[in-house]
Short mmCIF file of C-alpha atoms in Angstrom, two decimals:
data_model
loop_
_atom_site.label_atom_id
_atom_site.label_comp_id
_atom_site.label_asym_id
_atom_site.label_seq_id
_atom_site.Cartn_x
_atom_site.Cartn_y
_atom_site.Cartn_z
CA UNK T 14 67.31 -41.01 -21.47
CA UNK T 15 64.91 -44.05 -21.14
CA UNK T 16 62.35 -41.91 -18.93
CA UNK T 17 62.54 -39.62 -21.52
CA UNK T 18 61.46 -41.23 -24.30
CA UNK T 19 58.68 -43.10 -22.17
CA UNK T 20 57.55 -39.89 -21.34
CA UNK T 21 57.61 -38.57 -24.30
CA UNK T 22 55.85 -41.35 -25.86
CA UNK T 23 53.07 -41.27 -23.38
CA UNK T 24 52.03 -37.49 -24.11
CA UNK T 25 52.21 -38.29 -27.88
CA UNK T 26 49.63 -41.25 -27.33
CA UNK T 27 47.46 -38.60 -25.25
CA UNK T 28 47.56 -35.88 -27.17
CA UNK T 29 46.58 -37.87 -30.71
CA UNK T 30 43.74 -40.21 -28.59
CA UNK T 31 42.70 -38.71 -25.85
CA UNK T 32 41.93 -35.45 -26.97
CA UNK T 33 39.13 -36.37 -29.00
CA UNK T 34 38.25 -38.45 -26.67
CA UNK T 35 37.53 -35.28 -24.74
CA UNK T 36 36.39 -33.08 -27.16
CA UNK T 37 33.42 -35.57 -27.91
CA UNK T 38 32.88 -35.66 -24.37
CA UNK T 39 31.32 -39.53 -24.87
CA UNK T 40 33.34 -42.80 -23.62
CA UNK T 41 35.20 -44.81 -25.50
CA UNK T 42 33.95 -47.09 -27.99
CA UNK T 43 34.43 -49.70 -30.20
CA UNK T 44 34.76 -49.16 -34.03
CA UNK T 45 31.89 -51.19 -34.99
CA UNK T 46 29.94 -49.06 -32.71
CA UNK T 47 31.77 -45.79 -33.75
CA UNK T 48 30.94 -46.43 -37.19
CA UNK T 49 27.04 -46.24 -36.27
CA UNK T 50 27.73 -43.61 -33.94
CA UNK T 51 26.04 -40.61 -35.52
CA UNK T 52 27.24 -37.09 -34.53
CA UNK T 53 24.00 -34.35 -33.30
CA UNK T 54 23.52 -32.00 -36.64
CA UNK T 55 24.76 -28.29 -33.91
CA UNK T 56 23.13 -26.24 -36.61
CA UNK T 57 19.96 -28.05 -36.71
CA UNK T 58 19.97 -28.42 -32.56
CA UNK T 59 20.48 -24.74 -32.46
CA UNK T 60 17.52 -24.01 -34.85
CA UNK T 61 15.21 -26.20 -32.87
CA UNK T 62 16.37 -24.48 -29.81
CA UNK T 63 16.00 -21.01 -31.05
CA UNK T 64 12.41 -22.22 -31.77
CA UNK T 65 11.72 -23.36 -28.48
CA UNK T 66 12.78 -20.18 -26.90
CA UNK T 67 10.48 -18.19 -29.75
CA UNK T 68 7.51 -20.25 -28.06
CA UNK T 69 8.29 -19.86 -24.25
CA UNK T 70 8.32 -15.57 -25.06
CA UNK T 71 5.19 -15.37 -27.12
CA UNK T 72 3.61 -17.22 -24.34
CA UNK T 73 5.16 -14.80 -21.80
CA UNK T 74 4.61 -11.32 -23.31
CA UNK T 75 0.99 -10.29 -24.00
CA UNK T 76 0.30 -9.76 -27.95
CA UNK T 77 -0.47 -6.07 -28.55
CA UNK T 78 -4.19 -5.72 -28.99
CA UNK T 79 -4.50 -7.00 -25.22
CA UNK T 80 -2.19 -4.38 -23.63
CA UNK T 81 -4.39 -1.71 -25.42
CA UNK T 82 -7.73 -3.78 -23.59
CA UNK T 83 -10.10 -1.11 -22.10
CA UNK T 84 -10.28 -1.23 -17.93
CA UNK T 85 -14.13 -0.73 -17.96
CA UNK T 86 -14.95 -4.41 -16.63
CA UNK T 87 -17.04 -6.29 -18.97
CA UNK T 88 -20.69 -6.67 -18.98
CA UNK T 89 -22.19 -8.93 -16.09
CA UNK T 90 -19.05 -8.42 -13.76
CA UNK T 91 -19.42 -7.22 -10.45
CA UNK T 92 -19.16 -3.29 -10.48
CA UNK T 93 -18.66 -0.90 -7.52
CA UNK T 94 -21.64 1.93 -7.15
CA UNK T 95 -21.67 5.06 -8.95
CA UNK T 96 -22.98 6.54 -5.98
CA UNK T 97 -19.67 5.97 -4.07
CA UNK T 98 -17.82 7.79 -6.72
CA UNK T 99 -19.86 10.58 -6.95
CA UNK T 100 -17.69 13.99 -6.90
CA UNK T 101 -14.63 11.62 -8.57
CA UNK T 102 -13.52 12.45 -12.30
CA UNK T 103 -12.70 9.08 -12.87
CA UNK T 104 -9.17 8.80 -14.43
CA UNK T 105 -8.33 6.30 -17.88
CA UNK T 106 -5.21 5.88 -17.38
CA UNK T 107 -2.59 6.84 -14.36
CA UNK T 108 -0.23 9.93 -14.88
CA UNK T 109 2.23 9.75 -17.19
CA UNK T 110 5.93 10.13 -15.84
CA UNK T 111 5.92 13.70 -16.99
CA UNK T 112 3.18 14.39 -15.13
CA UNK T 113 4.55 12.67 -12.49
CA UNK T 114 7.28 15.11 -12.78
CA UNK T 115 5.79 18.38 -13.34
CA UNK T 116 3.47 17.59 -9.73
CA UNK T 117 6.49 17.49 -8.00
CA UNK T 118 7.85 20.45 -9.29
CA UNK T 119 4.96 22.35 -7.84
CA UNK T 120 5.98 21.79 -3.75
CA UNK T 121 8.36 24.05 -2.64
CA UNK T 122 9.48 25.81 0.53
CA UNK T 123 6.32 28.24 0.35
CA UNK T 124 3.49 26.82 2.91
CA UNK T 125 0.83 28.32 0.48
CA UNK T 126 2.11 26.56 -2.12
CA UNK T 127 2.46 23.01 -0.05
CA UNK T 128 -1.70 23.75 1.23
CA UNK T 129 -2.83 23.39 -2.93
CA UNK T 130 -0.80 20.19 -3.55
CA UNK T 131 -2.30 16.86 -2.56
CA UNK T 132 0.61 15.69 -0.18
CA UNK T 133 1.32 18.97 1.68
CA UNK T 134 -2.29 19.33 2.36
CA UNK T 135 -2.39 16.67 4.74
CA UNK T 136 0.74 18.12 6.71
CA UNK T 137 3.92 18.33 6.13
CA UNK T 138 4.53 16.75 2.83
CA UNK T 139 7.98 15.11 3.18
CA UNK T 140 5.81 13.10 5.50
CA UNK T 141 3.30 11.99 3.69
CA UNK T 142 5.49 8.62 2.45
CA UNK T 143 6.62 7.89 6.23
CA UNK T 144 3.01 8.24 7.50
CA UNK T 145 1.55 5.67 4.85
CA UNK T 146 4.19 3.16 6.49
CA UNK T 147 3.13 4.48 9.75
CA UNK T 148 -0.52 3.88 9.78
CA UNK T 149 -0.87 0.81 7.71
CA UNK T 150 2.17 -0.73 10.01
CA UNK T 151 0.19 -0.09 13.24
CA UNK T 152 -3.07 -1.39 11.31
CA UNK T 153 -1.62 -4.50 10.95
CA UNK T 154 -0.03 -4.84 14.38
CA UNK T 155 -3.68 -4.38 15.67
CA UNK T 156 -4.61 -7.62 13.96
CA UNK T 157 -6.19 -6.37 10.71
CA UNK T 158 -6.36 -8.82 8.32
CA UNK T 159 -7.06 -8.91 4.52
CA UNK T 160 -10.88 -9.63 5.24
CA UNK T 161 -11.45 -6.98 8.16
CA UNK T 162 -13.20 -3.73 7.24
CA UNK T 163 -11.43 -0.24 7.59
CA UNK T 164 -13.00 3.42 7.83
CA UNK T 165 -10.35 6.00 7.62
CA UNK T 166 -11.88 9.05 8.51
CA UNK T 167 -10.88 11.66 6.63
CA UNK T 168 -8.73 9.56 4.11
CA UNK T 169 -7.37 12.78 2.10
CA UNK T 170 -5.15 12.00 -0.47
CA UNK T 171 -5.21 8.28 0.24
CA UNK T 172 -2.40 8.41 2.41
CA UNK T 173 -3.15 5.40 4.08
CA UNK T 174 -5.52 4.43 1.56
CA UNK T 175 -2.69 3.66 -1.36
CA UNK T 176 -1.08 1.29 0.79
CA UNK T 177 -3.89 -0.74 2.88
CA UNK T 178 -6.32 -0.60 -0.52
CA UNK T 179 -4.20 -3.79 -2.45
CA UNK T 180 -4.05 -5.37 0.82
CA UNK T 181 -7.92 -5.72 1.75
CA UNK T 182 -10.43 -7.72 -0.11
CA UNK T 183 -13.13 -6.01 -2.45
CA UNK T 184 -15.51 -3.57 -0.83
CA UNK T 185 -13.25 -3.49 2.79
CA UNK T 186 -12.24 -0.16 2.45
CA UNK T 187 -14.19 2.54 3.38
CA UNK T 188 -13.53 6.26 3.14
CA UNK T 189 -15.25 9.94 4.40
CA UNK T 190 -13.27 12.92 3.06
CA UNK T 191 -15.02 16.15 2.45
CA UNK T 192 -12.47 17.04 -0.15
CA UNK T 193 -12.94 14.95 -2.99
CA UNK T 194 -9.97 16.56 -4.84
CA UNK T 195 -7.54 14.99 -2.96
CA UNK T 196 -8.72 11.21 -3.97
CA UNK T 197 -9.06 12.06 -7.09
CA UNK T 198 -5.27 13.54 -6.98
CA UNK T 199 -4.03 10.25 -5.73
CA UNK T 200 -6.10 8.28 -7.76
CA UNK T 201 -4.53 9.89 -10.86
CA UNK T 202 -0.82 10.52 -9.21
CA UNK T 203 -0.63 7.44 -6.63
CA UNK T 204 -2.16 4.06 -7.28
CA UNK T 205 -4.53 4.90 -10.68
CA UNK T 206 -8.10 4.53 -10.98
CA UNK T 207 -8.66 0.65 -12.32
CA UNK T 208 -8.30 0.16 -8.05
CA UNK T 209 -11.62 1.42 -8.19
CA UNK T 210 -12.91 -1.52 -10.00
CA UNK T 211 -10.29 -3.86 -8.63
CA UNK T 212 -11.08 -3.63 -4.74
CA UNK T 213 -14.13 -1.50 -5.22
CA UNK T 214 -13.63 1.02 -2.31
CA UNK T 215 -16.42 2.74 -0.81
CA UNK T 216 -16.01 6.83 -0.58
CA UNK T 217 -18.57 9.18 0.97
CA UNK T 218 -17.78 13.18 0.78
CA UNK T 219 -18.94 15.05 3.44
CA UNK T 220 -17.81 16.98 6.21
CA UNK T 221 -20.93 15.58 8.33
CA UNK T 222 -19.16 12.44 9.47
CA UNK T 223 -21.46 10.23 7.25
CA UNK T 224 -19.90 7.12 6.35
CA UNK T 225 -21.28 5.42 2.77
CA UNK T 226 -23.20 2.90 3.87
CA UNK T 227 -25.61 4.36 7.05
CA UNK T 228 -25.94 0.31 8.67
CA UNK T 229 -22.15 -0.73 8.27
CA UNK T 230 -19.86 -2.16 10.70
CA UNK T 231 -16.24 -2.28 11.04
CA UNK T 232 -13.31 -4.07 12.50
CA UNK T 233 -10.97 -1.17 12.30
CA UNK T 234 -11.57 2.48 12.14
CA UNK T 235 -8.77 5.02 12.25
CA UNK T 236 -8.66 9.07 12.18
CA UNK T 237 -5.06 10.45 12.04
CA UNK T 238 -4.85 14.28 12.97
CA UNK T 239 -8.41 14.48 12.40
CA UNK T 240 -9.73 15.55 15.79
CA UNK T 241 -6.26 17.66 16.47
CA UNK T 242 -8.18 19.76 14.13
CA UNK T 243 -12.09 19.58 15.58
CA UNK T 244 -13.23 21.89 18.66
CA UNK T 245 -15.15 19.88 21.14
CA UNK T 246 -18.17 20.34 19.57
CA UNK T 247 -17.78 18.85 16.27
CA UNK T 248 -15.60 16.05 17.65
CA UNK T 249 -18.78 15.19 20.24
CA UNK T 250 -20.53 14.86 17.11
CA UNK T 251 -18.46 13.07 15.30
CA UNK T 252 -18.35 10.45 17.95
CA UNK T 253 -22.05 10.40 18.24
CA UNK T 254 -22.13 8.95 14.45
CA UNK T 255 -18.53 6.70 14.73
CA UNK T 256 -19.90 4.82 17.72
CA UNK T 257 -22.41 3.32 15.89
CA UNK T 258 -20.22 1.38 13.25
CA UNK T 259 -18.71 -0.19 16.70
CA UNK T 260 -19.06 -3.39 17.74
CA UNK T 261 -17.32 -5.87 19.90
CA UNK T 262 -14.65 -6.74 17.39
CA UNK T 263 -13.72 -3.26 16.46
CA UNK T 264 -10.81 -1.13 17.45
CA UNK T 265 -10.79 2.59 16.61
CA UNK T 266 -7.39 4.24 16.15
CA UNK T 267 -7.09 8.01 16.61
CA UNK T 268 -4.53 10.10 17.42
CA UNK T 269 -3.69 13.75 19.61
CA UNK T 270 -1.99 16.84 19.91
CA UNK T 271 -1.40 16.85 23.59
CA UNK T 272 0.48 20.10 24.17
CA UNK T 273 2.20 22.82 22.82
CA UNK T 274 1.35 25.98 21.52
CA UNK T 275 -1.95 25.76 20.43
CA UNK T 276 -5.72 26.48 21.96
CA UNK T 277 -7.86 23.73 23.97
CA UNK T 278 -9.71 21.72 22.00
CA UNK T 279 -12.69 22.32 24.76
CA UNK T 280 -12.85 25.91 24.01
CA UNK T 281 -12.41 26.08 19.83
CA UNK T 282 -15.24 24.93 17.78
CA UNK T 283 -15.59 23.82 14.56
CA UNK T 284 -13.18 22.54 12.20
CA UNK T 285 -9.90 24.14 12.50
CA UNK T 286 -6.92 23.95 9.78
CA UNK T 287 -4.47 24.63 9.03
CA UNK T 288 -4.14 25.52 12.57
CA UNK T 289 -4.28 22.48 15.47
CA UNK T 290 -6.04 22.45 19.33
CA UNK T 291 -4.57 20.33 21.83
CA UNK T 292 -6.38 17.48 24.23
CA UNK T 293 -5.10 16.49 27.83
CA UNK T 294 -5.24 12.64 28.72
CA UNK T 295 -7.94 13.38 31.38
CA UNK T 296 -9.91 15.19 28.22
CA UNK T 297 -9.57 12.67 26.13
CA UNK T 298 -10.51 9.87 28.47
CA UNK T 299 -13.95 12.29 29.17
CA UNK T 300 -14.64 12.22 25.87
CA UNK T 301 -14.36 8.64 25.57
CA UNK T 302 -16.41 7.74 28.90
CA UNK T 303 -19.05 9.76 28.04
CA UNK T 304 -19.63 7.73 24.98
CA UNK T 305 -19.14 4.75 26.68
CA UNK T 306 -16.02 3.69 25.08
CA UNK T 307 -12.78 2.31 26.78
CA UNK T 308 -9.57 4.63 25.35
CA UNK T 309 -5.60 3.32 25.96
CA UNK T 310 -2.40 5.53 24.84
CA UNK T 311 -0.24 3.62 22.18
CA UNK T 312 3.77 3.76 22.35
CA UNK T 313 3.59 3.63 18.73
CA UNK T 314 5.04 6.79 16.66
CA UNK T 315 4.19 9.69 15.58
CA UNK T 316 6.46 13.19 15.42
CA UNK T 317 3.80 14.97 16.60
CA UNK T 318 0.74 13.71 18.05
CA UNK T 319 -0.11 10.15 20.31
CA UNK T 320 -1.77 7.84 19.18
CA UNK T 321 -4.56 6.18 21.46
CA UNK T 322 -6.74 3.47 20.97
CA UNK T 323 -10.92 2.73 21.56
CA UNK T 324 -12.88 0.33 22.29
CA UNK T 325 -16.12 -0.86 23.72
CA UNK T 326 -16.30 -1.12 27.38
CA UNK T 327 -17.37 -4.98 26.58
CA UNK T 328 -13.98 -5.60 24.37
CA UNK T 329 -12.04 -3.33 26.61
CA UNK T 330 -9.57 -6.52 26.58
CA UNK T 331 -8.62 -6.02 22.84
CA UNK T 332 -7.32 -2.27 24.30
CA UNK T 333 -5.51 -3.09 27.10
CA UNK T 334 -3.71 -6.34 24.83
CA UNK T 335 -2.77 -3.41 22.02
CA UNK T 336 -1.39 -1.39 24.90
CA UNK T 337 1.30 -4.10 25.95
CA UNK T 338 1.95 -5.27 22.78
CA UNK T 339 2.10 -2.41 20.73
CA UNK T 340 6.11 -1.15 20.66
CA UNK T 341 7.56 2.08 20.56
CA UNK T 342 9.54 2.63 17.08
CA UNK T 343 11.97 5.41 17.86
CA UNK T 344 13.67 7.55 14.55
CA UNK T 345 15.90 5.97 12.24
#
């Protein structure tokens, strides 16, 4: 009966002290001190913090009039050429989702159908996603770097382009494409037309080979299932024009149809497409010698071509290195 009442007793004392003790959440204190104690105002602590947060998200979110800015860059800014964007109708605004839609809508099983959109004109256009990965992947496992400078020859509907333009610095990217259609259709459906301004690509369309600037020099160059699609004669010409953007630093990336059912690339001439020609090893390495240029087969993936690699005889080093180190990626 005695521990009873103690314990009793004791969770009486707790319950009417120590509570609000708790409650308070501060220590004990003496009454002279608890009688100057005074308790925080929560309404007035609440106001000030709703306040607080008010500032922090009209400092965050843009006001209204600035999300409606034009893209045209001011006056005095650095602007890219008209000259490269001759053939482009330059775009205001990207496509809405709608849009977005309605393009996608248009690919279906029919080949004809595939040949007028942007993505299926390139090859098959479930593809065209994987082969952006692709090219940019074995870009940058050949060293390139945010300052290098890139022709893609025959850039299409920036396949390559929409990944590898946000990487490089202004004015690093460098394009020929005969069909102008298909950058403006990626401009409009991929990546939007303020990159223009942003990394102020260069673009040159012809089917001549011409790149835009006639003195340039790059560190990378790269032409995927371009000359799977040249007889002989136009890719000997094409080479005559590439080699001179070489130097000792540069490494061009191309790739190969190498068999199948297809016609010799030595006997077709001329641009061929939708239709491909084929190239032996011992052809391609011809080619290559007789523009005095060092060529290596890549392991690196592709479902239907190989892709090699050039360089000149004096940096044949850089070739033979992306040979070893360059790794097969088999399917997912």
């Amino acid at each position: 009966m005695a521990s009873r009442w103690l314990l009793s007793g004791f969770v009486g004392f707790f319950i009417g002290f120590g509570f609000p003790w708790i409650r308070t959440c501060r220590p004990f204190m003496s009454d002279d001190q608890a009688s100057t104690h005074v308790v925080p105002d929560q309404s007035r602590l609440q106001e000030e913090r709703l306040q607080e947060e008010d500032q922090t998200y009209t400092q965050v979110v843009p006001d209204e009039p600035r999300l409606q800015e034009k893209t045209v860059p001011e006056e005095g800014q650095a602007q890219p050429s008209r000259l490269h964007y001759e053939g482009l109708q330059l775009y205001s605004q990207p496509a809405s989702p709608d849009e977005v839609w309605k393009s996608l809508k248009k690919l279906s099983k029919d080949s004809q159908i595939q040949l007028k959109h942007y993505p299926g004109f390139l090859g098959p256009y479930k593809a065209y996603a994987d082969m952006s990965g692709l090219e940019f992947s074995l870009l940058y496992l050949s060293g390139l770097k945010e300052t290098d400078s890139l022709l893609d020859i025959g850039c299409g509907a920036l396949r390559l382009g929409r990944v590898v333009l946000p990487y490089l610095l202004p004015g690093k990217y460098h394009c020929i494409e005969p069909n102008s259609w298909l950058v403006r259709e990626a401009l409009h459906y991929e990546i939007g037309e303020q990159i223009l301004w942003l990394k102020q690509p260069k673009f040159a369309f012809n089917d001549k080979f011409q790149a835009p600037l006639a003195d340039s020099t790059f560190n990378f160059l790269i032409a995927q299932s371009i000359f799977s699609h040249t007889g002989l004669d136009m890719f000997e010409g094409a080479m005559k024009k590439i080699k001179g953007h070489m130097t000792d630093a540069s490494v061009f990336l191309l790739t190969f149809v190498r068999g199948g059912r297809w016609p010799d690339c030595r006997i077709s001439k001329g641009w061929i497409y939708p239709g491909c020609c084929v190239m032996t090893d011992e052809a391609i390495q011809q080619v290559a010698t007789r523009h005095e240029l060092f060529a290596v087969p890549l392991k690196w993936r592709h479902d239907r071509q190989q892709w090699w690699a050039w360089c000149l005889y004096s940096s044949k080093a850089k070739c033979n290195n992306l040979e070893s180190i360059i790794p097969h990626v088999p399917h997912v």
